[in-house]
CSV table of C-alpha atoms and ligand atoms in Angstrom, one decimal:
chain,number,residue,atom,x,y,z
E,2,MET,CA,-46.1,-40.9,-39.9
E,3,ALA,CA,-46.0,-38.4,-42.7
E,4,VAL,CA,-46.2,-34.7,-42.8
E,5,ASN,CA,-48.6,-33.6,-45.5
E,6,VAL,CA,-47.6,-30.4,-47.3
E,7,ASN,CA,-50.0,-27.6,-48.3
E,8,ASP,CA,-50.5,-28.8,-51.8
E,9,ASN,CA,-51.3,-25.3,-53.0
E,10,PHE,CA,-47.6,-24.5,-52.8
E,11,GLY,CA,-47.1,-27.0,-55.6
E,12,LEU,CA,-49.4,-24.8,-57.8
E,13,ILE,CA,-47.1,-21.7,-57.5
E,14,GLN,CA,-45.4,-21.1,-60.7
E,15,ASN,CA,-42.0,-20.1,-59.4
E,16,ASN,CA,-41.5,-16.6,-60.5
E,17,TYR,CA,-38.1,-17.0,-62.2
E,18,LEU,CA,-38.2,-13.4,-63.3
E,19,PHE,CA,-35.5,-11.9,-61.2
E,20,VAL,CA,-33.5,-15.1,-61.0
E,21,GLU,CA,-33.5,-15.4,-64.8
E,22,ILE,CA,-32.5,-11.7,-65.1
E,23,ALA,CA,-29.6,-12.2,-62.7
E,24,ARG,CA,-28.5,-15.4,-64.6
E,25,ARG,CA,-28.4,-13.6,-67.9
E,26,VAL,CA,-26.7,-10.6,-66.5
E,27,GLU,CA,-24.0,-12.7,-64.8
E,28,GLU,CA,-23.4,-14.7,-67.9
E,29,TYR,CA,-23.0,-11.5,-69.9
E,30,GLN,CA,-20.7,-9.9,-67.3
E,31,LYS,CA,-18.5,-13.0,-67.2
E,32,ALA,CA,-18.0,-13.0,-71.0
E,33,ASN,CA,-17.6,-9.2,-71.0
E,34,PRO,CA,-15.9,-8.2,-67.7
E,35,ASP,CA,-14.9,-4.8,-68.9
E,36,VAL,CA,-18.4,-3.6,-69.8
E,37,GLU,CA,-20.1,-1.3,-67.3
E,38,LEU,CA,-23.7,-2.4,-67.1
E,39,ILE,CA,-26.4,0.2,-66.0
E,40,LYS,CA,-29.0,-1.5,-63.9
E,41,MET,CA,-32.5,-0.2,-64.4
E,42,GLY,CA,-34.3,-3.4,-63.6
E,43,ILE,CA,-35.0,-3.9,-59.9
E,44,GLY,CA,-37.5,-1.7,-58.1
E,45,ASP,CA,-35.4,-0.8,-55.1
E,46,VAL,CA,-34.5,2.7,-54.1
E,47,THR,CA,-30.9,3.9,-54.0
E,48,ARG,CA,-30.8,7.2,-52.2
E,49,PRO,CA,-29.8,7.0,-48.5
E,50,LEU,CA,-32.1,7.8,-45.6
E,51,ALA,CA,-32.8,11.5,-45.0
E,52,LYS,CA,-30.7,13.2,-42.3
E,53,THR,CA,-33.7,14.0,-40.1
E,54,VAL,CA,-34.9,10.4,-40.3
E,55,LEU,CA,-31.5,9.1,-39.4
E,56,LYS,CA,-31.3,11.3,-36.4
E,57,ALA,CA,-34.6,10.2,-35.1
E,58,PHE,CA,-33.6,6.6,-35.7
E,59,HIS,CA,-30.3,7.1,-33.7
E,60,ASP,CA,-32.0,8.9,-30.9
E,61,ALA,CA,-34.6,6.2,-30.5
E,62,VAL,CA,-31.9,3.5,-30.4
E,63,ASP,CA,-30.2,5.5,-27.6
E,64,GLU,CA,-33.4,5.6,-25.7
E,65,LEU,CA,-33.5,1.8,-25.8
E,66,GLY,CA,-30.1,1.7,-24.2
E,67,GLN,CA,-31.1,3.7,-21.1
E,68,ALA,CA,-33.1,2.1,-18.2
E,69,ASP,CA,-35.5,5.0,-17.9
E,70,THR,CA,-36.4,5.2,-21.5
E,71,PHE,CA,-36.1,1.5,-22.5
E,72,ARG,CA,-39.2,0.0,-24.2
E,73,GLY,CA,-40.0,-3.6,-24.8
E,74,TYR,CA,-43.0,-4.9,-26.7
E,75,GLY,CA,-45.0,-2.0,-28.2
E,76,PRO,CA,-48.6,-2.1,-29.4
E,77,GLU,CA,-49.0,-4.7,-32.2
E,78,GLN,CA,-51.0,-2.0,-34.2
E,79,GLY,CA,-48.2,0.6,-33.9
E,80,TYR,CA,-47.5,3.5,-31.6
E,81,ASP,CA,-50.0,6.3,-31.4
E,82,PHE,CA,-47.4,8.9,-32.1
E,83,LEU,CA,-46.9,7.5,-35.6
E,84,ILE,CA,-50.6,6.7,-36.2
E,85,GLU,CA,-51.6,10.2,-35.3
E,86,ASP,CA,-49.0,11.7,-37.7
E,87,VAL,CA,-50.2,9.4,-40.5
E,88,ILE,CA,-53.8,10.5,-40.0
E,89,LYS,CA,-52.9,14.2,-39.8
E,90,ASN,CA,-50.4,14.3,-42.7
E,91,ASP,CA,-51.5,11.6,-45.1
E,92,TYR,CA,-55.3,11.8,-44.7
E,93,ASN,CA,-56.6,15.0,-43.0
E,94,THR,CA,-54.7,17.0,-45.7
E,95,ILE,CA,-56.9,15.4,-48.4
E,96,GLY,CA,-60.1,15.7,-46.4
E,97,VAL,CA,-60.2,12.1,-45.0
E,98,GLU,CA,-61.0,11.6,-41.3
E,99,LEU,CA,-59.8,8.4,-39.6
E,100,LYS,CA,-59.7,6.9,-36.1
E,101,ASN,CA,-56.5,5.7,-34.6
E,102,SER,CA,-58.0,2.2,-34.5
E,103,GLU,CA,-58.4,2.2,-38.3
E,104,VAL,CA,-54.6,2.5,-39.0
E,105,PHE,CA,-52.3,-0.5,-38.5
E,106,ILE,CA,-48.5,0.1,-38.6
E,107,SER,CA,-46.6,-2.9,-40.1
E,108,ASP,CA,-43.3,-4.0,-41.4
E,109,GLY,CA,-44.2,-3.7,-45.1
E,110,ALA,CA,-46.9,-3.4,-47.7
E,111,LYS,CA,-45.7,-6.7,-49.2
E,112,CYS,CA,-46.5,-8.5,-45.9
E,113,ASP,CA,-49.8,-6.6,-45.6
E,114,THR,CA,-51.0,-7.2,-49.1
E,115,GLY,CA,-49.8,-10.8,-48.9
E,116,ASN,CA,-51.4,-11.5,-45.4
E,117,PHE,CA,-54.7,-9.7,-45.8
E,118,GLN,CA,-56.3,-12.5,-47.9
E,119,GLU,CA,-56.1,-14.8,-44.7
E,120,LEU,CA,-59.3,-13.0,-43.5
E,121,PHE,CA,-61.4,-14.4,-46.3
E,122,SER,CA,-62.7,-17.9,-47.1
E,123,ALA,CA,-61.1,-20.0,-49.9
E,124,ASP,CA,-64.2,-19.8,-52.1
E,125,ASN,CA,-63.9,-16.0,-52.8
E,126,THR,CA,-63.1,-15.0,-56.4
E,127,ILE,CA,-60.2,-12.6,-56.7
E,128,ALA,CA,-59.5,-10.2,-59.6
E,129,VAL,CA,-56.2,-8.8,-60.4
E,130,THR,CA,-54.9,-6.4,-63.1
E,131,ASP,CA,-52.6,-8.0,-65.7
E,132,PRO,CA,-49.6,-7.2,-65.6
E,133,VAL,CA,-49.6,-7.4,-61.8
E,134,TYR,CA,-47.4,-7.2,-58.6
E,135,PRO,CA,-47.0,-11.0,-58.1
E,136,VAL,CA,-47.6,-11.0,-54.3
E,137,TYR,CA,-51.4,-10.6,-54.8
E,138,VAL,CA,-51.6,-13.6,-57.0
E,139,ASP,CA,-49.2,-15.9,-55.3
E,140,SER,CA,-50.5,-15.3,-51.8
E,141,ASN,CA,-54.0,-16.3,-53.0
E,142,VAL,CA,-52.7,-19.4,-54.8
E,143,MET,CA,-51.0,-20.5,-51.6
E,144,ALA,CA,-54.4,-20.1,-49.8
E,145,GLY,CA,-56.1,-22.3,-52.3
E,146,ARG,CA,-58.1,-19.7,-54.2
E,147,SER,CA,-56.9,-20.7,-57.6
E,148,GLY,CA,-56.6,-23.7,-59.7
E,149,LYS,CA,-53.6,-24.6,-61.8
E,150,MET,CA,-51.7,-22.2,-64.0
E,151,GLY,CA,-52.4,-22.9,-67.7
E,152,ASP,CA,-50.0,-22.8,-70.6
E,153,ASP,CA,-51.3,-19.4,-71.3
E,154,GLY,CA,-49.9,-18.1,-68.0
E,155,PHE,CA,-53.3,-17.6,-66.3
E,156,TYR,CA,-54.3,-19.4,-63.1
E,157,GLU,CA,-57.7,-21.0,-63.2
E,158,ASN,CA,-60.3,-19.3,-60.9
E,159,ILE,CA,-58.5,-16.0,-60.9
E,160,VAL,CA,-60.0,-13.1,-62.9
E,161,TYR,CA,-57.4,-11.2,-64.9
E,162,LEU,CA,-58.1,-7.6,-66.0
E,163,PRO,CA,-55.8,-6.8,-68.9
E,164,CYS,CA,-54.1,-3.4,-68.9
E,165,THR,CA,-52.5,-2.7,-72.3
E,166,GLU,CA,-52.0,0.1,-74.8
E,167,GLU,CA,-55.4,-0.9,-76.3
E,168,ASN,CA,-57.3,0.2,-73.2
E,169,ASP,CA,-54.8,2.9,-72.2
E,170,PHE,CA,-53.9,0.7,-69.1
E,171,VAL,CA,-57.3,1.3,-67.6
E,172,PRO,CA,-58.8,-2.1,-66.6
E,173,ALA,CA,-62.3,-2.8,-67.6
E,174,LEU,CA,-64.8,-3.8,-64.9
E,175,PRO,CA,-65.1,-7.6,-64.6
E,176,GLU,CA,-67.9,-9.2,-66.5
E,177,GLU,CA,-68.3,-11.9,-63.9
E,178,ASP,CA,-69.0,-11.4,-60.2
E,179,VAL,CA,-65.8,-11.1,-58.3
E,180,ASP,CA,-65.4,-10.7,-54.5
E,181,ILE,CA,-62.0,-9.3,-53.9
E,182,ILE,CA,-60.3,-6.8,-56.3
E,183,TYR,CA,-56.6,-5.9,-56.0
E,184,LEU,CA,-55.8,-2.5,-57.4
E,185,CYS,CA,-52.4,-0.8,-57.3
E,186,TYR,CA,-52.2,2.9,-58.3
E,187,PRO,CA,-49.8,4.4,-59.3
E,188,ASN,CA,-49.2,1.0,-60.8
E,189,ASN,CA,-46.3,-1.3,-60.5
E,190,PRO,CA,-45.1,-2.3,-63.1
E,191,THR,CA,-46.8,0.0,-65.7
E,192,GLY,CA,-46.3,3.3,-63.8
E,193,THR,CA,-49.8,4.4,-65.0
E,194,THR,CA,-52.6,5.9,-62.8
E,195,LEU,CA,-56.4,6.2,-62.6
E,196,THR,CA,-58.2,9.4,-62.4
E,197,LYS,CA,-60.8,10.0,-59.6
E,198,ASP,CA,-63.6,9.3,-62.0
E,199,GLN,CA,-62.0,6.0,-63.1
E,200,LEU,CA,-61.5,4.9,-59.6
E,201,LYS,CA,-65.0,5.9,-58.7
E,202,GLU,CA,-66.3,3.3,-61.1
E,203,TRP,CA,-64.5,0.6,-59.1
E,204,VAL,CA,-65.9,1.9,-55.8
E,205,ASP,CA,-69.4,1.8,-57.4
E,206,TYR,CA,-68.8,-1.7,-58.8
E,207,ALA,CA,-67.8,-2.9,-55.3
E,208,HIS,CA,-71.0,-1.4,-53.8
E,209,GLU,CA,-73.1,-3.0,-56.5
E,210,HIS,CA,-71.5,-6.4,-56.2
E,211,ASP,CA,-70.7,-6.6,-52.5
E,212,ALA,CA,-67.0,-6.7,-53.4
E,213,LEU,CA,-64.0,-5.5,-51.5
E,214,ILE,CA,-61.1,-3.5,-53.0
E,215,LEU,CA,-57.6,-4.0,-51.7
E,216,PHE,CA,-55.9,-0.8,-52.8
E,217,ASP,CA,-52.2,-0.6,-52.9
E,218,ALA,CA,-50.9,3.0,-52.8
E,219,ALA,CA,-47.2,2.2,-52.3
E,220,TYR,CA,-46.3,4.9,-54.9
E,221,GLU,CA,-48.7,7.6,-53.7
E,222,SER,CA,-45.8,10.0,-53.0
E,223,PHE,CA,-44.9,10.2,-56.7
E,224,ILE,CA,-48.3,11.6,-57.7
E,225,LYS,CA,-48.1,15.1,-59.2
E,226,THR,CA,-51.0,15.1,-61.7
E,227,GLU,CA,-54.1,16.8,-60.5
E,228,ASN,CA,-57.2,14.6,-60.4
E,229,VAL,CA,-55.2,11.5,-59.6
E,230,PRO,CA,-56.4,10.4,-56.2
E,231,HIS,CA,-53.7,10.0,-53.5
E,232,SER,CA,-56.0,7.7,-51.6
E,233,ILE,CA,-59.0,5.6,-52.5
E,234,PHE,CA,-60.8,7.2,-49.5
E,235,GLU,CA,-60.9,10.4,-51.5
E,236,ILE,CA,-63.6,8.6,-53.5
E,237,GLU,CA,-67.2,8.9,-52.2
E,238,GLY,CA,-68.4,5.6,-50.7
E,239,ALA,CA,-64.9,4.0,-50.6
E,240,LYS,CA,-64.8,3.7,-46.8
E,241,GLU,CA,-67.5,1.0,-47.0
E,242,VAL,CA,-65.7,-1.1,-49.6
E,243,ALA,CA,-62.0,-0.6,-49.5
E,244,VAL,CA,-58.8,-1.2,-47.5
E,245,GLU,CA,-55.7,0.8,-48.3
E,246,PHE,CA,-52.0,-0.1,-48.1
E,247,ARG,CA,-49.2,2.3,-47.9
E,248,SER,CA,-45.5,2.0,-47.4
E,249,TYR,CA,-42.5,4.1,-46.4
E,250,SER,CA,-40.3,2.0,-48.7
E,251,LYS,CA,-40.5,4.1,-51.8
E,252,VAL,CA,-41.3,7.5,-50.4
E,253,ALA,CA,-38.5,7.6,-47.8
E,254,GLY,CA,-36.1,4.8,-48.8
E,255,PHE,CA,-37.3,2.4,-46.2
E,256,THR,CA,-37.0,-0.8,-48.3
E,257,GLY,CA,-34.3,-2.1,-45.9
E,258,THR,CA,-35.6,-0.3,-42.8
E,259,ARG,CA,-39.2,-1.8,-43.1
E,260,CYS,CA,-42.2,0.3,-42.2
E,261,ALA,CA,-45.6,0.6,-43.7
E,262,TYR,CA,-49.3,0.8,-42.7
E,263,CYS,CA,-52.7,-0.2,-43.8
E,264,VAL,CA,-56.1,1.4,-43.2
E,265,VAL,CA,-59.1,-0.7,-42.5
E,266,PRO,CA,-62.1,1.5,-42.0
E,267,GLU,CA,-64.7,0.6,-39.5
E,268,GLU,CA,-67.4,0.9,-42.1
E,269,VAL,CA,-66.2,-2.2,-44.0
E,270,TYR,CA,-68.4,-5.3,-43.4
E,271,VAL,CA,-68.1,-8.8,-45.0
E,272,LYS,CA,-70.3,-11.9,-44.6
E,273,ASP,CA,-69.9,-15.1,-42.6
E,274,SER,CA,-71.1,-18.4,-44.0
E,275,GLU,CA,-74.6,-17.8,-42.7
E,276,GLY,CA,-74.8,-14.5,-44.4
E,277,ASN,CA,-74.4,-12.3,-41.3
E,278,ASP,CA,-72.5,-9.1,-41.4
E,279,VAL,CA,-69.0,-9.2,-39.9
E,280,GLN,CA,-66.9,-6.1,-39.4
E,281,LEU,CA,-63.5,-6.4,-41.0
E,282,ASN,CA,-61.5,-4.1,-38.8
E,283,PRO,CA,-61.6,-6.3,-35.7
E,284,LEU,CA,-60.6,-9.3,-37.8
E,285,TRP,CA,-57.5,-7.7,-39.0
E,286,ASN,CA,-56.8,-6.4,-35.5
E,287,ARG,CA,-57.1,-10.0,-34.2
E,288,ARG,CA,-54.9,-11.4,-37.0
E,289,GLN,CA,-52.2,-8.8,-36.3
E,290,SER,CA,-52.4,-9.2,-32.5
E,291,THR,CA,-52.0,-13.0,-32.9
E,292,LYS,CA,-49.3,-13.2,-35.6
E,293,PHE,CA,-47.4,-9.9,-35.4
E,294,ASN,CA,-45.6,-8.1,-32.6
E,295,GLY,CA,-45.2,-4.6,-34.0
E,296,VAL,CA,-42.5,-2.7,-35.8
E,297,SER,CA,-39.5,-1.8,-33.8
E,298,TYR,CA,-39.6,1.4,-31.8
E,299,PRO,CA,-36.6,3.1,-33.5
E,300,VAL,CA,-38.1,2.3,-37.0
E,301,GLN,CA,-41.4,3.9,-36.0
E,302,ARG,CA,-39.6,7.0,-34.7
E,303,ALA,CA,-37.6,7.1,-37.9
E,304,ALA,CA,-40.9,6.9,-39.9
E,305,GLN,CA,-42.4,9.7,-37.8
E,306,ALA,CA,-39.5,12.0,-38.7
E,307,ILE,CA,-40.7,12.0,-42.3
E,308,TYR,CA,-43.6,14.1,-41.2
E,309,THR,CA,-41.5,16.9,-39.7
E,310,GLU,CA,-41.0,20.0,-41.7
E,311,GLU,CA,-37.3,19.2,-42.3
E,312,GLY,CA,-38.0,15.6,-42.9
E,313,LYS,CA,-40.7,16.4,-45.6
E,314,LYS,CA,-38.2,18.7,-47.4
E,315,GLU,CA,-35.4,16.2,-47.4
E,316,ILE,CA,-37.7,13.4,-48.6
E,317,GLN,CA,-39.0,15.5,-51.4
E,318,GLU,CA,-35.5,16.2,-52.6
E,319,ASN,CA,-35.0,12.4,-53.0
E,320,LEU,CA,-38.3,12.0,-54.7
E,321,ASP,CA,-37.5,14.9,-57.1
E,322,TYR,CA,-34.2,13.2,-57.9
E,323,TYR,CA,-36.0,10.0,-59.0
E,324,VAL,CA,-38.7,12.0,-60.8
E,325,GLU,CA,-36.0,13.8,-62.8
E,326,ASN,CA,-34.5,10.5,-63.8
E,327,ALA,CA,-38.0,9.3,-64.9
E,328,LYS,CA,-38.3,12.3,-67.1
E,329,VAL,CA,-34.9,11.6,-68.7
E,330,ILE,CA,-36.0,8.0,-69.4
E,331,ARG,CA,-39.4,9.0,-70.7
E,332,GLU,CA,-38.1,11.7,-73.0
E,333,GLY,CA,-35.2,9.6,-74.1
E,334,LEU,CA,-37.4,6.7,-75.2
E,335,GLU,CA,-40.0,8.9,-76.8
E,336,LYS,CA,-37.3,10.7,-78.9
E,337,ILE,CA,-36.4,7.4,-80.5
E,338,GLY,CA,-40.1,6.8,-81.4
E,339,LEU,CA,-41.0,4.3,-78.7
E,340,HIS,CA,-44.5,4.2,-77.1
E,341,VAL,CA,-43.8,5.1,-73.5
E,342,TYR,CA,-46.1,5.0,-70.5
E,343,GLY,CA,-45.8,5.9,-66.8
E,344,GLY,CA,-42.9,7.8,-65.4
E,345,VAL,CA,-45.0,10.9,-64.6
E,346,ASP,CA,-46.6,10.0,-61.3
E,347,SER,CA,-44.4,7.0,-60.8
E,348,PRO,CA,-40.7,5.9,-60.8
E,349,TYR,CA,-41.5,3.3,-63.4
E,350,ILE,CA,-41.4,3.6,-67.1
E,351,TRP,CA,-43.2,1.0,-69.2
E,352,PHE,CA,-42.7,0.9,-72.9
E,353,LYS,CA,-43.8,-1.1,-75.9
E,354,THR,CA,-40.9,-3.0,-77.6
E,355,PRO,CA,-40.4,-1.9,-81.2
E,356,ASN,CA,-41.6,-4.2,-84.1
E,357,ASP,CA,-43.4,-6.4,-81.6
E,358,ILE,CA,-40.2,-8.0,-80.4
E,359,ASP,CA,-41.0,-10.2,-77.4
E,360,SER,CA,-40.1,-9.0,-73.9
E,361,TRP,CA,-37.2,-11.3,-73.3
E,362,SER,CA,-35.6,-10.8,-76.8
E,363,PHE,CA,-35.7,-7.0,-76.2
E,364,PHE,CA,-34.3,-7.5,-72.7
E,365,ASP,CA,-31.3,-9.3,-74.4
E,366,ILE,CA,-30.9,-6.5,-77.0
E,367,LEU,CA,-30.8,-3.9,-74.2
E,368,LEU,CA,-28.3,-6.0,-72.3
E,369,ASN,CA,-26.0,-7.0,-75.1
E,370,ASP,CA,-26.1,-3.9,-77.3
E,371,ALA,CA,-26.9,-1.1,-74.9
E,372,HIS,CA,-25.5,-2.6,-71.7
E,373,VAL,CA,-28.6,-1.7,-69.8
E,374,VAL,CA,-30.4,-4.1,-67.5
E,375,SER,CA,-34.2,-3.9,-67.7
E,376,THR,CA,-37.2,-6.0,-66.6
E,377,PRO,CA,-39.2,-7.9,-69.3
E,378,GLY,CA,-42.8,-7.1,-69.0
E,379,ALA,CA,-43.9,-10.7,-69.6
E,380,GLY,CA,-42.6,-11.5,-66.1
E,381,PHE,CA,-45.5,-9.6,-64.6
E,382,GLY,CA,-48.2,-11.5,-66.4
E,383,PRO,CA,-49.4,-12.5,-69.9
E,384,SER,CA,-50.5,-8.9,-70.8
E,385,GLY,CA,-47.0,-7.7,-70.0
E,386,GLU,CA,-45.6,-9.5,-73.1
E,387,GLY,CA,-44.2,-7.1,-75.6
E,388,TYR,CA,-43.3,-4.5,-72.9
E,389,ILE,CA,-40.3,-3.5,-70.9
E,390,ARG,CA,-40.1,-1.8,-67.5
E,391,LEU,CA,-37.3,0.6,-66.6
E,392,THR,CA,-36.9,2.2,-63.2
E,393,SER,CA,-35.6,5.6,-62.2
E,394,PHE,CA,-33.8,4.3,-59.1
E,395,ASN,CA,-30.3,5.0,-60.3
E,396,THR,CA,-28.0,8.0,-60.4
E,397,TYR,CA,-28.8,10.9,-62.8
E,398,GLU,CA,-25.5,10.3,-64.6
E,399,ASN,CA,-26.2,6.7,-65.2
E,400,THR,CA,-29.7,7.4,-66.4
E,401,VAL,CA,-28.5,9.9,-68.9
E,402,GLU,CA,-25.8,7.5,-70.1
E,403,ALA,CA,-28.3,4.7,-70.4
E,404,MET,CA,-30.5,6.8,-72.6
E,405,GLU,CA,-27.6,7.7,-74.8
E,406,ARG,CA,-26.7,4.0,-75.2
E,407,ILE,CA,-30.3,3.1,-76.0
E,408,SER,CA,-30.7,5.9,-78.5
E,409,LYS,CA,-27.9,4.4,-80.6
E,410,LEU,CA,-29.6,1.0,-81.0
E,411,GLU,CA,-31.0,0.2,-84.4
E,412,PHE,CA,-34.2,-1.6,-84.7
S,528,PLP,C1,-42.5,-1.8,-53.4
S,528,PLP,C2,-43.9,-2.1,-53.3
S,528,PLP,C3,-44.6,-2.3,-52.1
S,528,PLP,C4,-43.8,-2.0,-50.8
S,528,PLP,O1,-43.5,-3.1,-50.1
S,528,PLP,P1,-42.8,-3.0,-48.7
S,528,PLP,O2,-43.0,-4.4,-48.2
S,528,PLP,O3,-43.5,-2.0,-47.9
S,528,PLP,O4,-41.4,-2.7,-49.0
S,528,PLP,C5,-45.9,-2.6,-52.1
S,528,PLP,N1,-46.6,-2.8,-53.2
S,528,PLP,C6,-46.0,-2.6,-54.4
S,528,PLP,C7,-46.8,-2.8,-55.7
S,528,PLP,C8,-44.6,-2.3,-54.5
S,528,PLP,O5,-44.1,-2.2,-55.7
C-alpha cells in the first residue's frame, strides 16, 4: 500500500522570498543588536481596526451569546445584508448593477484567487504578468497547468507578460492564444495601474480569444487618479469575460480578521469538453457550497460597518495615512535620483536599483547601510530583477526616518 502524492507539488519552486528576507534580517540583527531596523518589506497593514468596525464586531459577538439572537451556519455565499451593501456602495456608485447571486463573500482574496482555477480543466493556458503575486502561479502549478520551472525562473506552459520600465509596466497582449488571464490592478508588487482604455484592450482580447480575465482589485481603495478603473466591470463588455476579486484586508485592515468577496457575473460562460456553453456562476456557487461554510457572522457584520457613514470616514483616515507615507517614500527616492513607480494609487513603491545592481545586493545595501528592510523585486518573478519594493504600511515617523537614512547612501 502506498499513498501517491500529487506530483505537481514537487514542481513548486518554494518561494523562499520572505523566508530568505527573515533569515538575512535575523542574521543582521544578531550581529547588530542595537540597530533599529525599519521594516518596509512585508505587505501587511499596521493601523488598527476602525472604531465603528470594532463596535459592530463586538455587538455581533454578543448576539451569538444570546439564545434569541444566536446564529449557526450562515449562507455559504455570505449574508444578504453584506452582499447588498457591497452592491450598493462598491458597484452602483460606479454605474455597475449586480444581482445578489453574483457576489460571493469569502475569507480572503488569496483563497478566492487560489481556488478559482479549480473550475477549469488542466489543459487551459494561463497568462500572468511578470512580476506577479505568487498565488496565481503556484495554485495553477499545483493543479498541473504548468511544466517544470526552468533555470530562467519561468515555468513551462505558463505565459508571462513582462512589466518593466521599458513598457511603462503596461503588459503587452499575449502573442499566443491564452485561456485564463490574471490581472491585478492597482498592481502588487509594482504599485502601477492601467487606465480604462488600457484595460479595455484586455476585455476586447478576451472577447476575441474566448478567454477569461481573473481581475484582482485588492487595492481598489487606493485609487485616486481619474480614469483608473475601480472595477473591471466599468469596462464595456467585461461582464461576459471577467471575474473580479476584492478584499477588506487592505482597505480596512482585515488581514487578520479575514473577509473578502468575488463577483462572478451571470453573463460569463465557458465550454465543456464537447464545446457546449457552461455558465460559470453556478459552478463557483457549487464549489463554495461544497468546500466552504461561509465567513463568521461577526466578521461579516464588521465588514458591513465599513459602509456606514462613520465607518467610511474612519477607514479613509487610515488609507490617507498610508497614502501620505507612500508620498514620502516616492518623493524621498525621486530626490536622490532613483526611478520610482507606483505609490500614487497604491501603498506599494517599486523602484529601479541604481547602477543596475541586482535586487538582492541592493536589499543588502538597504539593510546593512540604511537599516531598512525592503523586498527584492526578483522574488516576484524574473522581470522583477533589478527592482525593489517598499511598502507604506509603517508609521509616518519611521517612513520619514527611513528616507533620511536612504538619502545618505552613496552609490
Ligand atoms: C493582499 C492581497 C490580497 C488580499 O488577500 P486576502 O486573502 O484577502 O487578505 C489579494 N491579492 C493581492 C495581490 C494582495 O496583495
